mmCIF file of C-alpha atoms in Angstrom:
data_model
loop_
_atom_site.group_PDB
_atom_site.id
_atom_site.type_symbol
_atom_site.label_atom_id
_atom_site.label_comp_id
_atom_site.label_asym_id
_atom_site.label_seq_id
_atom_site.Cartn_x
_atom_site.Cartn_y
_atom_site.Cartn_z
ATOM 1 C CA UNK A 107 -114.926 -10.013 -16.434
ATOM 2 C CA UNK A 108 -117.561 -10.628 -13.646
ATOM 3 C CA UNK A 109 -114.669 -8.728 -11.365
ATOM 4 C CA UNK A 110 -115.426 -5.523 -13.699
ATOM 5 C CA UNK A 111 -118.934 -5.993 -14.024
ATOM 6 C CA UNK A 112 -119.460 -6.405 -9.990
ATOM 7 C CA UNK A 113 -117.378 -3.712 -9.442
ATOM 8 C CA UNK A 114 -116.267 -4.891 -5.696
ATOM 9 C CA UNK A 115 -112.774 -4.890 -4.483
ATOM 10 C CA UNK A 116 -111.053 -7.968 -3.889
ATOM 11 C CA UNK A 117 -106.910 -8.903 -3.882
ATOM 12 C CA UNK A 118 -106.844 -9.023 -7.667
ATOM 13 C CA UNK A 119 -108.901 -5.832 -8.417
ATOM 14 C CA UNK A 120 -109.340 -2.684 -6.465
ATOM 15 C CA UNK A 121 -111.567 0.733 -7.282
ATOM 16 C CA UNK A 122 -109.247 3.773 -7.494
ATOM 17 C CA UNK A 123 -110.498 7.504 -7.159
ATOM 18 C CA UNK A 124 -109.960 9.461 -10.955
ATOM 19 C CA UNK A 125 -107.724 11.768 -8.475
ATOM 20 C CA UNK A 126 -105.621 9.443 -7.400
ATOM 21 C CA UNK A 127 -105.261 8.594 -11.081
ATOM 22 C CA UNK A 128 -104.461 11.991 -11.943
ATOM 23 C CA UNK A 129 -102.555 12.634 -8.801
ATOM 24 C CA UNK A 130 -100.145 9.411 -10.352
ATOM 25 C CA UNK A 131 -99.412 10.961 -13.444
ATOM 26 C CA UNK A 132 -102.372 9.046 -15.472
ATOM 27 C CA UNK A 133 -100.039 5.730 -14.688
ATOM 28 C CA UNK A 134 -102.955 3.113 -15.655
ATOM 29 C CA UNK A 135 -100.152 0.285 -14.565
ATOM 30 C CA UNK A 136 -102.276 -2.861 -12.835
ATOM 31 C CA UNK A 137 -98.835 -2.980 -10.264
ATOM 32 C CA UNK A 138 -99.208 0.683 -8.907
ATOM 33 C CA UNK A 139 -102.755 0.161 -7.726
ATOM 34 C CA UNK A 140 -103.067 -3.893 -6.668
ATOM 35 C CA UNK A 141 -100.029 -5.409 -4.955
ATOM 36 C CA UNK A 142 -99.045 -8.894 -5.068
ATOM 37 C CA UNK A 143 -98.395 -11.074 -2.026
ATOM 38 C CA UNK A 144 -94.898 -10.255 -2.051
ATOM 39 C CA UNK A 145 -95.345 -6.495 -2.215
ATOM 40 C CA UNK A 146 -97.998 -6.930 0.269
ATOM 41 C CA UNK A 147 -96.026 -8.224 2.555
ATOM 42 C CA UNK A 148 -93.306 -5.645 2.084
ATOM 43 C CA UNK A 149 -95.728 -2.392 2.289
ATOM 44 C CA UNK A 150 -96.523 -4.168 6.091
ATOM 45 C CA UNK A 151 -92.982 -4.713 6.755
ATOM 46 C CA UNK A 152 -92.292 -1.142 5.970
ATOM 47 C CA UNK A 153 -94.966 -0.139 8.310
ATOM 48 C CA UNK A 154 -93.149 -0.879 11.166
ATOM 49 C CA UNK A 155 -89.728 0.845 10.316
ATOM 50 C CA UNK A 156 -89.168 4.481 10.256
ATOM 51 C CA UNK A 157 -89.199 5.220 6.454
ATOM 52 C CA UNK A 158 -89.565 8.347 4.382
ATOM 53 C CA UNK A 159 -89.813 8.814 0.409
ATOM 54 C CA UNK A 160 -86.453 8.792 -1.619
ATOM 55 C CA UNK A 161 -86.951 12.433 -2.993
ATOM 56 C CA UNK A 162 -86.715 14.181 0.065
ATOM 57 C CA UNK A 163 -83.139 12.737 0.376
ATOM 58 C CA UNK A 164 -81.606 12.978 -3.187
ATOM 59 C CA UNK A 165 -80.741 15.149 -5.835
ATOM 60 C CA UNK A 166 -81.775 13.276 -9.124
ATOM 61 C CA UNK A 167 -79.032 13.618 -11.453
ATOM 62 C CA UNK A 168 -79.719 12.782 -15.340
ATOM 63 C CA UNK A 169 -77.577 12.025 -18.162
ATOM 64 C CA UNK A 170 -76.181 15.103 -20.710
ATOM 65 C CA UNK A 171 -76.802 14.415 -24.362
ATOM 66 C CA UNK A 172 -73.353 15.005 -25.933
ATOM 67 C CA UNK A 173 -71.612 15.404 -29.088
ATOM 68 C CA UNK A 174 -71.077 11.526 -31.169
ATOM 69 C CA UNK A 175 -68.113 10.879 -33.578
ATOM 70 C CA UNK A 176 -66.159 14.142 -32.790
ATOM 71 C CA UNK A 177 -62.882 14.041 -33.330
ATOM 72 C CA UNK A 178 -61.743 16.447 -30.217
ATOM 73 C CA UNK A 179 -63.092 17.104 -27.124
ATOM 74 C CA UNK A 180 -62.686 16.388 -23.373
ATOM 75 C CA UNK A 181 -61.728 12.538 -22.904
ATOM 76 C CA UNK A 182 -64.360 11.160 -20.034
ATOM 77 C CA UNK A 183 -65.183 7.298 -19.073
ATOM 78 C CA UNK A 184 -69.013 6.467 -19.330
ATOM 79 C CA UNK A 185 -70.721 4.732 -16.704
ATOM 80 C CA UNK A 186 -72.946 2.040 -17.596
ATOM 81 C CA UNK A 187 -75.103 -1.236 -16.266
ATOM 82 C CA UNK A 188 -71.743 -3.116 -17.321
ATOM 83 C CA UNK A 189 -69.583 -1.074 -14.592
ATOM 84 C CA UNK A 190 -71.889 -1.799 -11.924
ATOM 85 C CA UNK A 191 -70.902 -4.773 -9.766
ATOM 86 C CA UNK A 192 -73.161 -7.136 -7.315
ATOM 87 C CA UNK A 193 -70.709 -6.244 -4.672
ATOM 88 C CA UNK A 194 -68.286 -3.536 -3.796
ATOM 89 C CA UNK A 195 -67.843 0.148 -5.412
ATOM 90 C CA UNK A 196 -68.300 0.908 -9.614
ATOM 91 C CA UNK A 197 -64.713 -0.069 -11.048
ATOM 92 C CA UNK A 198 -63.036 1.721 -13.704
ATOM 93 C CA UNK A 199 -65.629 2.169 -16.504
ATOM 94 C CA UNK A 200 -64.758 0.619 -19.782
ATOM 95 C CA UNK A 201 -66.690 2.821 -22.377
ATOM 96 C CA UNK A 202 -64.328 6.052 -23.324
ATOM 97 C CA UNK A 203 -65.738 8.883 -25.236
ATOM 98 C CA UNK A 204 -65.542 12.649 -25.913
ATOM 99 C CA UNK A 205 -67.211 15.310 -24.344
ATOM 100 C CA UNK A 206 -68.004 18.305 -26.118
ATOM 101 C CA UNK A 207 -68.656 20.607 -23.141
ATOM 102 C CA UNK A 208 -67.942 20.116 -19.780
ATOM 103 C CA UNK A 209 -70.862 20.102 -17.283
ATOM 104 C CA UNK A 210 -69.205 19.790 -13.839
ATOM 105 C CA UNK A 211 -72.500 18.847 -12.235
ATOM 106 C CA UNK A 212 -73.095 15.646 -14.374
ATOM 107 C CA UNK A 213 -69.751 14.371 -13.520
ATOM 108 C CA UNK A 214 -69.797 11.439 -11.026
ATOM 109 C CA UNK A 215 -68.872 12.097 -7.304
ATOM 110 C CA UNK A 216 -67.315 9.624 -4.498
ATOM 111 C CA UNK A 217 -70.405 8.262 -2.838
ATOM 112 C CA UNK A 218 -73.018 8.937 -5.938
ATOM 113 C CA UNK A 219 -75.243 6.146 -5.807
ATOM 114 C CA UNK A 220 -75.579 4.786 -9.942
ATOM 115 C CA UNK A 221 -78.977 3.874 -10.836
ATOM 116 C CA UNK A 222 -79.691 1.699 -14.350
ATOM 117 C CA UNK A 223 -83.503 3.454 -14.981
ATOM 118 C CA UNK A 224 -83.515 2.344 -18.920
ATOM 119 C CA UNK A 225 -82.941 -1.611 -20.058
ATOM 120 C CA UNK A 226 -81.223 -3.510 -16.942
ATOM 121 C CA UNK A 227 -83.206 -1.047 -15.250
ATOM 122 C CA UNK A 228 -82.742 -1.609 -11.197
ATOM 123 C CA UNK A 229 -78.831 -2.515 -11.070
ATOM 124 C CA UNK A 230 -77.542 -0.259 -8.191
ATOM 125 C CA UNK A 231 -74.228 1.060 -7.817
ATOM 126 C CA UNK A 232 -71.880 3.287 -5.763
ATOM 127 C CA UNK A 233 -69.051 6.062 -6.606
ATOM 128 C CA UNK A 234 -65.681 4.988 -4.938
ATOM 129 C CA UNK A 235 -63.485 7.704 -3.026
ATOM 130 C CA UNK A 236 -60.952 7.706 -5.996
ATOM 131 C CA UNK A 237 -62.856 8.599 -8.653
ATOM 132 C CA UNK A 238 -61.167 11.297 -10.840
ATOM 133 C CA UNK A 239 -62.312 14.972 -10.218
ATOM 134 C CA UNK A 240 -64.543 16.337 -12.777
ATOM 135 C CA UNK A 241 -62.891 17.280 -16.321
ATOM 136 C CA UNK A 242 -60.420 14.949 -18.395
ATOM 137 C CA UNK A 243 -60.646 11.456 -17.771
ATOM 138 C CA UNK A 244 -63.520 11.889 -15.180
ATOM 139 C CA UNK A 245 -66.759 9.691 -15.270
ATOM 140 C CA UNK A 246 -70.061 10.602 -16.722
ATOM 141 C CA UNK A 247 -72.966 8.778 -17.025
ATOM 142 C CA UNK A 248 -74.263 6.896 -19.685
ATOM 143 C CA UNK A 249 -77.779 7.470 -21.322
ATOM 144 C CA UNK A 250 -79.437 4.693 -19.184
ATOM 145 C CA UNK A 251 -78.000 5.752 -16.074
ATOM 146 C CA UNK A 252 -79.458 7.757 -13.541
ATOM 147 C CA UNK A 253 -77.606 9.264 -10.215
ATOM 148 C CA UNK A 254 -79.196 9.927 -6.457
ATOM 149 C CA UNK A 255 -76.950 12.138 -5.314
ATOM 150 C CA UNK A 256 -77.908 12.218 -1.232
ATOM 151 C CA UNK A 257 -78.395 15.652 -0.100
ATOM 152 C CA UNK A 258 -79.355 14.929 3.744
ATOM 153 C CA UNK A 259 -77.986 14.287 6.637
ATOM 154 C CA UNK A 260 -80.370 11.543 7.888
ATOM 155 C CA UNK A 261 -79.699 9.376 4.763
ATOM 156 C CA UNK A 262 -76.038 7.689 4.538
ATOM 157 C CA UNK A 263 -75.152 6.748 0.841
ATOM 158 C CA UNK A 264 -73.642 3.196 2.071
ATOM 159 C CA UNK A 265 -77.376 2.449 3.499
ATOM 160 C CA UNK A 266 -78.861 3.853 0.697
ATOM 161 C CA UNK A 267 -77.301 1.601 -1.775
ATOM 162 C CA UNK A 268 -77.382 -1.404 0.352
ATOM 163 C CA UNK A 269 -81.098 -0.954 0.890
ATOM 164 C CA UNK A 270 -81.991 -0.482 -3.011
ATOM 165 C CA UNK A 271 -80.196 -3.413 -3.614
ATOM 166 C CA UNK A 272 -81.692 -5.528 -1.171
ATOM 167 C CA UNK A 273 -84.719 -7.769 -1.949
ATOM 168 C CA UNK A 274 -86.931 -5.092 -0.588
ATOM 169 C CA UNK A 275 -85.128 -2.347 -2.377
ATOM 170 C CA UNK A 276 -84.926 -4.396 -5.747
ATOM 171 C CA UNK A 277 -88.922 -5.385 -5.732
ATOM 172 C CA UNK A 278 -89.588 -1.801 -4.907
ATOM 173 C CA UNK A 279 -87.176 -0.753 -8.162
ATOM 174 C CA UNK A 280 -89.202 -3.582 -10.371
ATOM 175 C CA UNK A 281 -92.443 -2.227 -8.858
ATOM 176 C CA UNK A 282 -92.049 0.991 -11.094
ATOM 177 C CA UNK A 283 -90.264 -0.277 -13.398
ATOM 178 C CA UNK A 284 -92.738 0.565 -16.608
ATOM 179 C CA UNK A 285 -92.456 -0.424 -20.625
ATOM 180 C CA UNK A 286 -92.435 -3.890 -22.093
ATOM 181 C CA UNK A 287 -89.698 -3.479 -24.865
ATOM 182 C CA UNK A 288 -86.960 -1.243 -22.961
ATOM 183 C CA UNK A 289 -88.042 -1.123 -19.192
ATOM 184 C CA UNK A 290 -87.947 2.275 -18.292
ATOM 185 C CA UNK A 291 -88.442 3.483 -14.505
ATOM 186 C CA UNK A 292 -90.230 7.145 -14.526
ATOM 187 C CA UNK A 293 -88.027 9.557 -12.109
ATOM 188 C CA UNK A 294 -91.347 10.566 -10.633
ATOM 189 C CA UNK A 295 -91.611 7.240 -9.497
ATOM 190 C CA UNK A 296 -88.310 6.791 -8.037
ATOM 191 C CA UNK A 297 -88.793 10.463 -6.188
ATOM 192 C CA UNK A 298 -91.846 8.957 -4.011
ATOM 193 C CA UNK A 299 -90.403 5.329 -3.177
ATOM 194 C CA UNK A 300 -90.230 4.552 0.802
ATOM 195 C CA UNK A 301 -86.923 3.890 1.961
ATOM 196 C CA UNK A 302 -85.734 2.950 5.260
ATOM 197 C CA UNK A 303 -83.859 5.796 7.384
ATOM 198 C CA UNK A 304 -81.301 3.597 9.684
ATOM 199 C CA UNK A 305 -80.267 4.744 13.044
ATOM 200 C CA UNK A 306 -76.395 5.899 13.278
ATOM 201 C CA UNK A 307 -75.323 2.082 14.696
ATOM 202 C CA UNK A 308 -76.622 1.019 11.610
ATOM 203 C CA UNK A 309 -75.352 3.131 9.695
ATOM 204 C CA UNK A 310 -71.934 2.118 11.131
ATOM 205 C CA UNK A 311 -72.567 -1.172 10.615
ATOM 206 C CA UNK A 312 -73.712 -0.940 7.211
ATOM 207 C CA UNK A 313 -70.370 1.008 5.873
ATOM 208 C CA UNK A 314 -68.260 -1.413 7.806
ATOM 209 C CA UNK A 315 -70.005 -4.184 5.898
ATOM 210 C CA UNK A 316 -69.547 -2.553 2.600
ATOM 211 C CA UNK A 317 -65.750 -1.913 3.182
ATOM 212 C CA UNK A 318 -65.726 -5.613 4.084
ATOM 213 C CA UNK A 319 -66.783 -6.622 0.704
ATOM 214 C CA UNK A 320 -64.892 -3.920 -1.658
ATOM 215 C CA UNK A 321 -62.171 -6.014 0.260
ATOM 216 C CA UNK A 322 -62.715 -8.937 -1.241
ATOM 217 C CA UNK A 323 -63.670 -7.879 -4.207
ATOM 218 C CA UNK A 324 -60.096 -6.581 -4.333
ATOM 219 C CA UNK A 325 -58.907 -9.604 -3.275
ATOM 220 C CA UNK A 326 -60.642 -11.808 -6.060
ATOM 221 C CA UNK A 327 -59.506 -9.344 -8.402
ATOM 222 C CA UNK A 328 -55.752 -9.888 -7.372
ATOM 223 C CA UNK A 329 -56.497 -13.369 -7.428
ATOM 224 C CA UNK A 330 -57.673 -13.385 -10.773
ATOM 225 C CA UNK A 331 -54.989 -11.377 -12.181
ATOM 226 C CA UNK A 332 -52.569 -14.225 -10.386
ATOM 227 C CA UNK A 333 -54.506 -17.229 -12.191
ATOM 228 C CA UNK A 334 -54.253 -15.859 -15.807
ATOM 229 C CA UNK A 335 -50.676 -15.151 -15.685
ATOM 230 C CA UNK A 336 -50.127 -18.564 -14.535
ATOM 231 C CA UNK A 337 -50.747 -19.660 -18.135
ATOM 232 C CA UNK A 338 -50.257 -16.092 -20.036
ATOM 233 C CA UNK A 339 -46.464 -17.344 -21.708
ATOM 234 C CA UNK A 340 -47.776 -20.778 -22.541
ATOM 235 C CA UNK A 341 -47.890 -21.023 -26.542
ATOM 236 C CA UNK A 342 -47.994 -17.306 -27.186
ATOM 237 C CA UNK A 343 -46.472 -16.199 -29.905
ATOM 238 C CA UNK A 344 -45.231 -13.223 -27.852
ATOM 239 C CA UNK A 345 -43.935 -14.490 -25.064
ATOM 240 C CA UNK A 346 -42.090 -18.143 -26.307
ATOM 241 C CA UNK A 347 -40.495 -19.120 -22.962
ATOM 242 C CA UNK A 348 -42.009 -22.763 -21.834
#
């Protein structure tokens, strides 16, 4: 209380201007004002890099509302937090569903970069180069899912996702992350977060990197598929053979 009363700045408290108030959307969040050590640390790290903010790089894509229970309609796979891995490119998504109208532009594209902005809000995600072409059996996102389509030539989607998924990226991501019963992050937010805009060797670097580990992820996949058939005709009343 006495840090209201006095009304002096210090690391836990700080006075803010009603315009910068206003210019922030009326966000009264503690985190968007005073930083923490960590984020302290990060804003003087950042400093010394050559960043820029996310929105002058990206096309914000946002989910469709579309049609539940129908019985026809265009068959699509939705993306959500459960397709994204911690390594490698979005697999296959698992969740089916209908589409009542197709909306070419909210289809997902090879090198989209998936955002989670509602519940696991933060998990980060990238479009592989096979991805099926917008229509039947293409992928759309789901309702917590966000994509940052890059639209620039200085930003490379490989650095892009490595860097929002890195511990800088990720505190950044938590850092606007609002809403104590479904974390939400506010896409006016997102627009203004610094990123980091790489050189072209590291760049290069980066994608190598990233093929590396889709790579093995392939590779533990194969793996995996090898050690449950080891066992898959033991004591199944399918397959009887011993």
């Amino acid at each position: 209380m006495s840090l209201v009363l006095e009304n002096n700045e210090s690391k836990y408290s700080k006075n803010i201007p009603n315009t910068r108030i206003e210019s922030s959307g009326y966000n009264l969040s503690p985190g968007k004002y005073v930083l923490d050590s960590d984020m302290q640390s990060i804003h003087k790290f950042l400093k010394n890099e050559n960043t820029s903010t996310l929105g002058q790089h990206i096309k914000i894509i946002s989910p469709r509302v579309h049609r539940k229970g129908v019985d026809s309609g265009l068959d699509v796979l939705e993306i959500g937090a459960v397709d994204i891995p911690d390594r490698g490119y979005i697999d296959q998504p698992v969740k089916s569903t209908l589409l009542d109208k197709e909306i070419p532009n909210n289809f997902a594209k090879h090198n989209d970069i998936v955002v989670i902005a509602k519940g696991s809000t933060g998990k980060v995600g990238i479009v592989p180069s096979n991805v099926p072409a917008p229509g039947k059996d293409g992928w759309i996102l789901g309702q917590s899912a966000i994509i940052l389509r890059v639209i620039s030539d200085e930003i490379d989607p490989n650095s892009l996702l490595v860097y929002l998924r890195s511990e800088i990226g990720q505190s950044l991501l938590k850092s606007i992350t609002s809403g104590s019963t479904i974390p939400f992050i506010k896409l006016s937010d997102l627009k203004e977060l610094r990123i980091i805009v790489p050189d072209v060797k590291t760049n290069e670097k980066i994608s190598k990197k990233l093929k590396k580990e889709e790579d093995i992820s392939q590779q533990i996949k194969e793996l995996q598929g090898q050690q449950l058939a080891l066992t898959d005709n033991i004591w199944n009343i399918q397959k009887r053979s011993v």
